Amino acid sequence: MEFKVPTMAELMAAGEEPEILFWVGCAGSYDERAQKITRDICKILHHVSMKYAVLGTEESCTGDPAKRAGNEFLFQMQAMTNIEVLNAYNIKKIVTGCPHCFNTIKNEYPGLGGTYEVIHHTQLIQDLINEGKLKAEGGESFKGRKITYHDPCYLGRANGIYEAPRKALEVLDAQLVEMKRCKSNGLCCGAGGAQMFKEPEKGNKDINVERIDEALQTNPQVIAAGCPFCMTMLSDGIKLKDKEQEVKVMDIAEITARANGL
């Protein structure tokens, strides 16, 4: 499917405004695995004829890793730069591909002068399913397949979003199995709080291995994720366990795009 993703600058030049701004995020822009998720989110937006745009080169890191690592000064500098750009474009509604971007723009930016309606891509998918625009037909069938969903910390425990990703999976007629630790009792993948970018401290077991052990107890064919950091950690765990042939780690957006034949 070939189509062009418009930038805010291009829409602005044409005197147009998007319904929604897609905030791609660092992982979605630079991480090879996460780029596939970015493409699938765009395919979904395109498929339902939603008018959207990205910031392109005008987008920079939300500042989440800097803030979580304790560099508040750097966070505020990064945030202010982004808020200036967003406000100049009169942005009202934002969809993100990453719970870290979602949490930061939704909860941290208002205090610095940037107030927007922010939704995570799983919430967008839930809304589109509820409106009947996404049907989970015409593509790959997930009927009867065993899927377990891993709650990202910044989506679940930090923002209480548990229903949207599960709703996106329920539509598939698959067999949903929950891990022992799920929803408000979920376990971190091991990458949050800027841990993604540093070596683990000494201990008995890496967090992502602990989480993968839990996931594998459900005997899944697919582990569903909703966060690029979780995607990295879960995929690494599956590689370590040598289960790449039997178990696929997929983002909710990828599963949705496949089910709809996009």
PDB file of C-alpha atoms in Angstrom, residues 28-260:
ATOM      1  CA  GLY A  28       9.201   4.907  16.167  1.00  0.00           C
ATOM      2  CA  SER A  29      11.568   7.069  14.111  1.00  0.00           C
ATOM      3  CA  TYR A  30      14.949   5.429  14.633  1.00  0.00           C
ATOM      4  CA  ASP A  31      14.472   1.881  15.930  1.00  0.00           C
ATOM      5  CA  GLU A  32      14.186  -0.527  13.021  1.00  0.00           C
ATOM      6  CA  ARG A  33      11.659  -2.769  14.751  1.00  0.00           C
ATOM      7  CA  ALA A  34       9.537   0.157  15.948  1.00  0.00           C
ATOM      8  CA  GLN A  35       9.531   1.714  12.461  1.00  0.00           C
ATOM      9  CA  LYS A  36       7.317  -1.179  11.334  1.00  0.00           C
ATOM     10  CA  ILE A  37       4.807  -0.254  14.050  1.00  0.00           C
ATOM     11  CA  THR A  38       4.921   3.390  12.909  1.00  0.00           C
ATOM     12  CA  ARG A  39       4.105   2.280   9.351  1.00  0.00           C
ATOM     13  CA  ASP A  40       1.188   0.176  10.549  1.00  0.00           C
ATOM     14  CA  ILE A  41      -0.274   3.040  12.589  1.00  0.00           C
ATOM     15  CA  CYS A  42      -0.096   5.190   9.437  1.00  0.00           C
ATOM     16  CA  LYS A  43      -1.738   2.408   7.407  1.00  0.00           C
ATOM     17  CA  ILE A  44      -4.599   2.282   9.914  1.00  0.00           C
ATOM     18  CA  LEU A  45      -5.052   6.088   9.847  1.00  0.00           C
ATOM     19  CA  HIS A  46      -4.968   6.015   6.050  1.00  0.00           C
ATOM     20  CA  HIS A  47      -7.387   3.067   5.853  1.00  0.00           C
ATOM     21  CA  VAL A  48     -10.075   4.844   7.892  1.00  0.00           C
ATOM     22  CA  SER A  49      -9.513   8.090   5.908  1.00  0.00           C
ATOM     23  CA  MET A  50      -8.570  10.069   9.003  1.00  0.00           C
ATOM     24  CA  LYS A  51      -6.870  13.344   8.217  1.00  0.00           C
ATOM     25  CA  TYR A  52      -3.572  13.262  10.076  1.00  0.00           C
ATOM     26  CA  ALA A  53      -0.042  14.620   9.897  1.00  0.00           C
ATOM     27  CA  VAL A  54       3.351  14.137  11.537  1.00  0.00           C
ATOM     28  CA  LEU A  55       5.826  16.825  12.589  1.00  0.00           C
ATOM     29  CA  GLY A  56       8.683  15.171  10.691  1.00  0.00           C
ATOM     30  CA  THR A  57      12.036  16.820  11.401  1.00  0.00           C
ATOM     31  CA  GLU A  58      10.323  19.343  13.705  1.00  0.00           C
ATOM     32  CA  GLU A  59       9.608  16.601  16.247  1.00  0.00           C
ATOM     33  CA  SER A  60      12.199  15.984  18.941  1.00  0.00           C
ATOM     34  CA  CYS A  61      12.347  13.704  22.003  1.00  0.00           C
ATOM     35  CA  THR A  62       9.584  14.413  24.543  1.00  0.00           C
ATOM     36  CA  GLY A  63      12.217  14.408  27.279  1.00  0.00           C
ATOM     37  CA  ASP A  64      10.875  11.340  29.094  1.00  0.00           C
ATOM     38  CA  PRO A  65      14.230   9.488  29.404  1.00  0.00           C
ATOM     39  CA  ALA A  66      15.972  12.660  30.619  1.00  0.00           C
ATOM     40  CA  LYS A  67      13.306  13.297  33.262  1.00  0.00           C
ATOM     41  CA  ARG A  68      13.225   9.688  34.485  1.00  0.00           C
ATOM     42  CA  ALA A  69      17.024   9.639  34.679  1.00  0.00           C
ATOM     43  CA  GLY A  70      16.885  12.749  36.874  1.00  0.00           C
ATOM     44  CA  ASN A  71      17.879  15.509  34.451  1.00  0.00           C
ATOM     45  CA  GLU A  72      14.919  17.842  34.974  1.00  0.00           C
ATOM     46  CA  PHE A  73      16.716  20.775  33.310  1.00  0.00           C
ATOM     47  CA  LEU A  74      17.234  18.874  30.036  1.00  0.00           C
ATOM     48  CA  PHE A  75      13.646  17.578  30.187  1.00  0.00           C
ATOM     49  CA  GLN A  76      12.231  21.097  30.460  1.00  0.00           C
ATOM     50  CA  MET A  77      14.389  22.332  27.589  1.00  0.00           C
ATOM     51  CA  GLN A  78      13.206  19.478  25.348  1.00  0.00           C
ATOM     52  CA  ALA A  79       9.598  19.905  26.434  1.00  0.00           C
ATOM     53  CA  MET A  80       9.520  23.675  25.856  1.00  0.00           C
ATOM     54  CA  THR A  81      10.918  23.259  22.343  1.00  0.00           C
ATOM     55  CA  ASN A  82       8.190  20.743  21.476  1.00  0.00           C
ATOM     56  CA  ILE A  83       5.419  22.778  23.099  1.00  0.00           C
ATOM     57  CA  GLU A  84       6.413  25.851  21.057  1.00  0.00           C
ATOM     58  CA  VAL A  85       6.159  23.830  17.846  1.00  0.00           C
ATOM     59  CA  LEU A  86       2.833  22.212  18.815  1.00  0.00           C
ATOM     60  CA  ASN A  87       1.264  25.497  19.894  1.00  0.00           C
ATOM     61  CA  ALA A  88       2.472  27.281  16.755  1.00  0.00           C
ATOM     62  CA  TYR A  89       0.575  24.677  14.720  1.00  0.00           C
ATOM     63  CA  ASN A  90      -2.476  24.999  16.968  1.00  0.00           C
ATOM     64  CA  ILE A  91      -2.482  21.254  17.700  1.00  0.00           C
ATOM     65  CA  LYS A  92      -5.502  20.011  19.648  1.00  0.00           C
ATOM     66  CA  LYS A  93      -5.371  16.225  19.457  1.00  0.00           C
ATOM     67  CA  ILE A  94      -2.358  13.881  19.437  1.00  0.00           C
ATOM     68  CA  VAL A  95      -2.026  10.119  18.987  1.00  0.00           C
ATOM     69  CA  THR A  96       1.226   8.448  20.065  1.00  0.00           C
ATOM     70  CA  GLY A  97       2.828   5.121  19.236  1.00  0.00           C
ATOM     71  CA  CYS A  98       4.611   5.037  22.597  1.00  0.00           C
ATOM     72  CA  PRO A  99       3.220   5.078  26.165  1.00  0.00           C
ATOM     73  CA  HIS A 100       6.238   7.094  27.348  1.00  0.00           C
ATOM     74  CA  CYS A 101       5.504   9.900  24.862  1.00  0.00           C
ATOM     75  CA  PHE A 102       1.799   9.551  25.695  1.00  0.00           C
ATOM     76  CA  ASN A 103       2.334   9.908  29.440  1.00  0.00           C
ATOM     77  CA  THR A 104       4.778  12.817  29.124  1.00  0.00           C
ATOM     78  CA  ILE A 105       2.719  14.912  26.684  1.00  0.00           C
ATOM     79  CA  LYS A 106      -0.547  14.139  28.498  1.00  0.00           C
ATOM     80  CA  ASN A 107       0.578  14.595  32.098  1.00  0.00           C
ATOM     81  CA  GLU A 108       3.822  16.609  32.159  1.00  0.00           C
ATOM     82  CA  TYR A 109       3.347  19.120  29.311  1.00  0.00           C
ATOM     83  CA  PRO A 110       0.255  20.945  30.682  1.00  0.00           C
ATOM     84  CA  GLY A 111       2.372  22.331  33.556  1.00  0.00           C
ATOM     85  CA  LEU A 112       4.739  23.843  30.981  1.00  0.00           C
ATOM     86  CA  GLY A 113       2.050  25.413  28.810  1.00  0.00           C
ATOM     87  CA  GLY A 114       1.168  22.556  26.450  1.00  0.00           C
ATOM     88  CA  THR A 115      -2.369  21.205  26.901  1.00  0.00           C
ATOM     89  CA  TYR A 116      -3.661  18.736  24.326  1.00  0.00           C
ATOM     90  CA  GLU A 117      -6.019  15.812  24.043  1.00  0.00           C
ATOM     91  CA  VAL A 118      -3.612  12.867  23.941  1.00  0.00           C
ATOM     92  CA  ILE A 119      -4.507   9.273  23.117  1.00  0.00           C
ATOM     93  CA  HIS A 120      -2.415   6.140  22.736  1.00  0.00           C
ATOM     94  CA  HIS A 121      -2.693   4.205  19.473  1.00  0.00           C
ATOM     95  CA  THR A 122      -4.543   1.349  21.209  1.00  0.00           C
ATOM     96  CA  GLN A 123      -7.230   3.844  22.280  1.00  0.00           C
ATOM     97  CA  LEU A 124      -7.506   5.108  18.716  1.00  0.00           C
ATOM     98  CA  ILE A 125      -7.909   1.509  17.517  1.00  0.00           C
ATOM     99  CA  GLN A 126     -10.585   0.875  20.170  1.00  0.00           C
ATOM    100  CA  ASP A 127     -12.482   4.001  19.064  1.00  0.00           C
ATOM    101  CA  LEU A 128     -12.289   2.959  15.398  1.00  0.00           C
ATOM    102  CA  ILE A 129     -13.560  -0.540  16.262  1.00  0.00           C
ATOM    103  CA  ASN A 130     -16.444   0.965  18.270  1.00  0.00           C
ATOM    104  CA  GLU A 131     -17.306   3.211  15.307  1.00  0.00           C
ATOM    105  CA  GLY A 132     -17.267   0.187  12.999  1.00  0.00           C
ATOM    106  CA  LYS A 133     -14.401   1.540  10.883  1.00  0.00           C
ATOM    107  CA  LEU A 134     -12.041  -1.322  11.776  1.00  0.00           C
ATOM    108  CA  LYS A 135     -13.583  -4.756  11.434  1.00  0.00           C
ATOM    109  CA  ALA A 136     -10.722  -7.271  11.702  1.00  0.00           C
ATOM    110  CA  GLU A 137     -11.645  -8.842   8.384  1.00  0.00           C
ATOM    111  CA  GLY A 138     -10.103  -9.059   4.934  1.00  0.00           C
ATOM    112  CA  GLY A 139      -6.701  -9.978   6.296  1.00  0.00           C
ATOM    113  CA  GLU A 140      -4.903 -12.593   8.328  1.00  0.00           C
ATOM    114  CA  SER A 141      -7.121 -14.563  10.695  1.00  0.00           C
ATOM    115  CA  PHE A 142      -6.138 -14.796  14.343  1.00  0.00           C
ATOM    116  CA  LYS A 143      -9.152 -16.996  15.140  1.00  0.00           C
ATOM    117  CA  GLY A 144      -8.405 -19.381  17.960  1.00  0.00           C
ATOM    118  CA  ARG A 145      -4.780 -18.303  18.275  1.00  0.00           C
ATOM    119  CA  LYS A 146      -3.444 -17.971  21.805  1.00  0.00           C
ATOM    120  CA  ILE A 147      -2.499 -14.372  22.566  1.00  0.00           C
ATOM    121  CA  THR A 148      -1.240 -12.924  25.840  1.00  0.00           C
ATOM    122  CA  TYR A 149      -1.007  -9.163  26.303  1.00  0.00           C
ATOM    123  CA  HIS A 150       1.736  -7.413  28.267  1.00  0.00           C
ATOM    124  CA  ASP A 151       0.606  -4.155  29.903  1.00  0.00           C
ATOM    125  CA  PRO A 152       3.131  -1.330  29.401  1.00  0.00           C
ATOM    126  CA  CYS A 153       3.705   0.472  32.745  1.00  0.00           C
ATOM    127  CA  TYR A 154       3.035   3.954  31.392  1.00  0.00           C
ATOM    128  CA  LEU A 155      -0.172   2.872  29.708  1.00  0.00           C
ATOM    129  CA  GLY A 156      -1.527   0.590  32.421  1.00  0.00           C
ATOM    130  CA  ARG A 157      -0.479   1.449  35.935  1.00  0.00           C
ATOM    131  CA  ALA A 158       0.399   5.083  35.218  1.00  0.00           C
ATOM    132  CA  ASN A 159      -2.726   5.943  33.210  1.00  0.00           C
ATOM    133  CA  GLY A 160      -5.234   3.170  33.892  1.00  0.00           C
ATOM    134  CA  ILE A 161      -5.626   2.107  30.260  1.00  0.00           C
ATOM    135  CA  TYR A 162      -6.318  -1.625  30.300  1.00  0.00           C
ATOM    136  CA  GLU A 163      -9.456  -1.987  28.226  1.00  0.00           C
ATOM    137  CA  ALA A 164      -8.447  -0.440  24.879  1.00  0.00           C
ATOM    138  CA  PRO A 165      -5.639  -2.873  23.945  1.00  0.00           C
ATOM    139  CA  ARG A 166      -7.709  -5.852  25.069  1.00  0.00           C
ATOM    140  CA  LYS A 167     -10.709  -4.631  23.072  1.00  0.00           C
ATOM    141  CA  ALA A 168      -8.478  -4.514  19.973  1.00  0.00           C
ATOM    142  CA  LEU A 169      -7.567  -8.164  20.596  1.00  0.00           C
ATOM    143  CA  GLU A 170     -11.088  -9.351  21.485  1.00  0.00           C
ATOM    144  CA  VAL A 171     -12.291  -8.411  18.004  1.00  0.00           C
ATOM    145  CA  LEU A 172      -9.960 -11.047  16.536  1.00  0.00           C
ATOM    146  CA  ASP A 173     -11.887 -14.005  17.949  1.00  0.00           C
ATOM    147  CA  ALA A 174      -8.554 -15.237  19.306  1.00  0.00           C
ATOM    148  CA  GLN A 175      -7.984 -17.002  22.605  1.00  0.00           C
ATOM    149  CA  LEU A 176      -6.891 -14.334  25.079  1.00  0.00           C
ATOM    150  CA  VAL A 177      -4.903 -15.584  28.049  1.00  0.00           C
ATOM    151  CA  GLU A 178      -3.741 -13.347  30.887  1.00  0.00           C
ATOM    152  CA  MET A 179      -0.393 -13.646  32.618  1.00  0.00           C
ATOM    153  CA  LYS A 180      -0.360 -14.064  36.403  1.00  0.00           C
ATOM    154  CA  ARG A 181       0.757 -10.455  36.794  1.00  0.00           C
ATOM    155  CA  CYS A 182      -1.442  -8.310  34.588  1.00  0.00           C
ATOM    156  CA  LYS A 183      -3.436  -5.083  34.554  1.00  0.00           C
ATOM    157  CA  SER A 184      -2.859  -3.055  37.759  1.00  0.00           C
ATOM    158  CA  ASN A 185      -0.632  -5.859  39.026  1.00  0.00           C
ATOM    159  CA  GLY A 186       1.462  -5.985  35.822  1.00  0.00           C
ATOM    160  CA  LEU A 187       5.226  -6.357  35.772  1.00  0.00           C
ATOM    161  CA  CYS A 188       7.591  -3.933  34.029  1.00  0.00           C
ATOM    162  CA  CYS A 189       9.439  -5.222  30.932  1.00  0.00           C
ATOM    163  CA  GLY A 190      12.640  -3.826  32.455  1.00  0.00           C
ATOM    164  CA  ALA A 191      13.162  -0.816  30.165  1.00  0.00           C
ATOM    165  CA  GLY A 192      11.182   1.950  31.895  1.00  0.00           C
ATOM    166  CA  GLY A 193      12.693   4.824  33.884  1.00  0.00           C
ATOM    167  CA  ALA A 194      15.503   5.218  31.308  1.00  0.00           C
ATOM    168  CA  GLN A 195      16.729   1.685  32.134  1.00  0.00           C
ATOM    169  CA  MET A 196      16.492   1.047  28.391  1.00  0.00           C
ATOM    170  CA  PHE A 197      19.739   2.948  27.894  1.00  0.00           C
ATOM    171  CA  LYS A 198      21.952   1.477  30.607  1.00  0.00           C
ATOM    172  CA  GLU A 199      23.394  -1.849  31.661  1.00  0.00           C
ATOM    173  CA  PRO A 200      21.418  -3.751  34.309  1.00  0.00           C
ATOM    174  CA  GLU A 201      22.651  -3.757  37.902  1.00  0.00           C
ATOM    175  CA  LYS A 202      23.897  -6.975  39.454  1.00  0.00           C
ATOM    176  CA  GLY A 203      21.167  -9.420  40.359  1.00  0.00           C
ATOM    177  CA  ASN A 204      19.951 -12.959  39.831  1.00  0.00           C
ATOM    178  CA  LYS A 205      17.797 -12.464  36.740  1.00  0.00           C
ATOM    179  CA  ASP A 206      17.041  -9.772  34.187  1.00  0.00           C
ATOM    180  CA  ILE A 207      13.522  -8.312  34.465  1.00  0.00           C
ATOM    181  CA  ASN A 208      12.698  -9.053  30.825  1.00  0.00           C
ATOM    182  CA  VAL A 209      13.646 -12.718  31.295  1.00  0.00           C
ATOM    183  CA  GLU A 210      11.402 -12.888  34.378  1.00  0.00           C
ATOM    184  CA  ARG A 211       8.561 -11.379  32.306  1.00  0.00           C
ATOM    185  CA  ILE A 212       9.114 -13.713  29.351  1.00  0.00           C
ATOM    186  CA  ASP A 213       9.088 -16.736  31.691  1.00  0.00           C
ATOM    187  CA  GLU A 214       5.686 -15.538  32.891  1.00  0.00           C
ATOM    188  CA  ALA A 215       4.440 -15.013  29.347  1.00  0.00           C
ATOM    189  CA  LEU A 216       5.618 -18.438  28.214  1.00  0.00           C
ATOM    190  CA  GLN A 217       3.706 -20.090  31.064  1.00  0.00           C
ATOM    191  CA  THR A 218       0.515 -19.133  29.203  1.00  0.00           C
ATOM    192  CA  ASN A 219       1.791 -21.106  26.196  1.00  0.00           C
ATOM    193  CA  PRO A 220       1.092 -18.282  23.718  1.00  0.00           C
ATOM    194  CA  GLN A 221       1.527 -18.112  19.964  1.00  0.00           C
ATOM    195  CA  VAL A 222       1.578 -14.314  20.093  1.00  0.00           C
ATOM    196  CA  ILE A 223       2.725 -11.925  22.822  1.00  0.00           C
ATOM    197  CA  ALA A 224       0.985  -8.611  22.199  1.00  0.00           C
ATOM    198  CA  ALA A 225       2.697  -5.351  23.166  1.00  0.00           C
ATOM    199  CA  GLY A 226       1.776  -1.680  23.020  1.00  0.00           C
ATOM    200  CA  CYS A 227       5.132  -0.008  23.563  1.00  0.00           C
ATOM    201  CA  PRO A 228       8.407   0.068  21.578  1.00  0.00           C
ATOM    202  CA  PHE A 229      10.496  -0.374  24.757  1.00  0.00           C
ATOM    203  CA  CYS A 230       8.459  -3.432  25.760  1.00  0.00           C
ATOM    204  CA  MET A 231       8.813  -4.704  22.192  1.00  0.00           C
ATOM    205  CA  THR A 232      12.619  -4.635  22.489  1.00  0.00           C
ATOM    206  CA  MET A 233      12.711  -6.284  25.914  1.00  0.00           C
ATOM    207  CA  LEU A 234      10.154  -8.991  25.125  1.00  0.00           C
ATOM    208  CA  SER A 235      11.777  -9.777  21.766  1.00  0.00           C
ATOM    209  CA  ASP A 236      15.191 -10.069  23.457  1.00  0.00           C
ATOM    210  CA  GLY A 237      13.676 -12.434  26.003  1.00  0.00           C
ATOM    211  CA  ILE A 238      12.155 -14.611  23.280  1.00  0.00           C
ATOM    212  CA  LYS A 239      15.521 -14.728  21.458  1.00  0.00           C
ATOM    213  CA  LEU A 240      17.273 -15.721  24.675  1.00  0.00           C
ATOM    214  CA  LYS A 241      14.783 -18.554  25.198  1.00  0.00           C
ATOM    215  CA  ASP A 242      15.210 -19.608  21.569  1.00  0.00           C
ATOM    216  CA  LYS A 243      11.465 -19.437  20.933  1.00  0.00           C
ATOM    217  CA  GLU A 244      11.468 -17.131  17.894  1.00  0.00           C
ATOM    218  CA  GLN A 245       9.877 -19.754  15.649  1.00  0.00           C
ATOM    219  CA  GLU A 246       7.003 -20.608  17.995  1.00  0.00           C
ATOM    220  CA  VAL A 247       6.200 -17.255  19.595  1.00  0.00           C
ATOM    221  CA  LYS A 248       5.804 -13.905  17.832  1.00  0.00           C
ATOM    222  CA  VAL A 249       6.007 -10.581  19.663  1.00  0.00           C
ATOM    223  CA  MET A 250       3.697  -8.114  17.914  1.00  0.00           C
ATOM    224  CA  ASP A 251       2.379  -4.654  18.629  1.00  0.00           C
ATOM    225  CA  ILE A 252      -1.401  -4.151  18.802  1.00  0.00           C
ATOM    226  CA  ALA A 253      -1.137  -1.873  15.725  1.00  0.00           C
ATOM    227  CA  GLU A 254       0.621  -4.602  13.729  1.00  0.00           C
ATOM    228  CA  ILE A 255      -1.945  -7.213  14.714  1.00  0.00           C
ATOM    229  CA  THR A 256      -4.782  -4.820  13.798  1.00  0.00           C
ATOM    230  CA  ALA A 257      -3.213  -3.917  10.445  1.00  0.00           C
ATOM    231  CA  ARG A 258      -2.730  -7.590   9.563  1.00  0.00           C
ATOM    232  CA  ALA A 259      -6.255  -8.577  10.616  1.00  0.00           C
ATOM    233  CA  ASN A 260      -7.654  -5.816   8.377  1.00  0.00           C
TER     234      ASN A 260
END
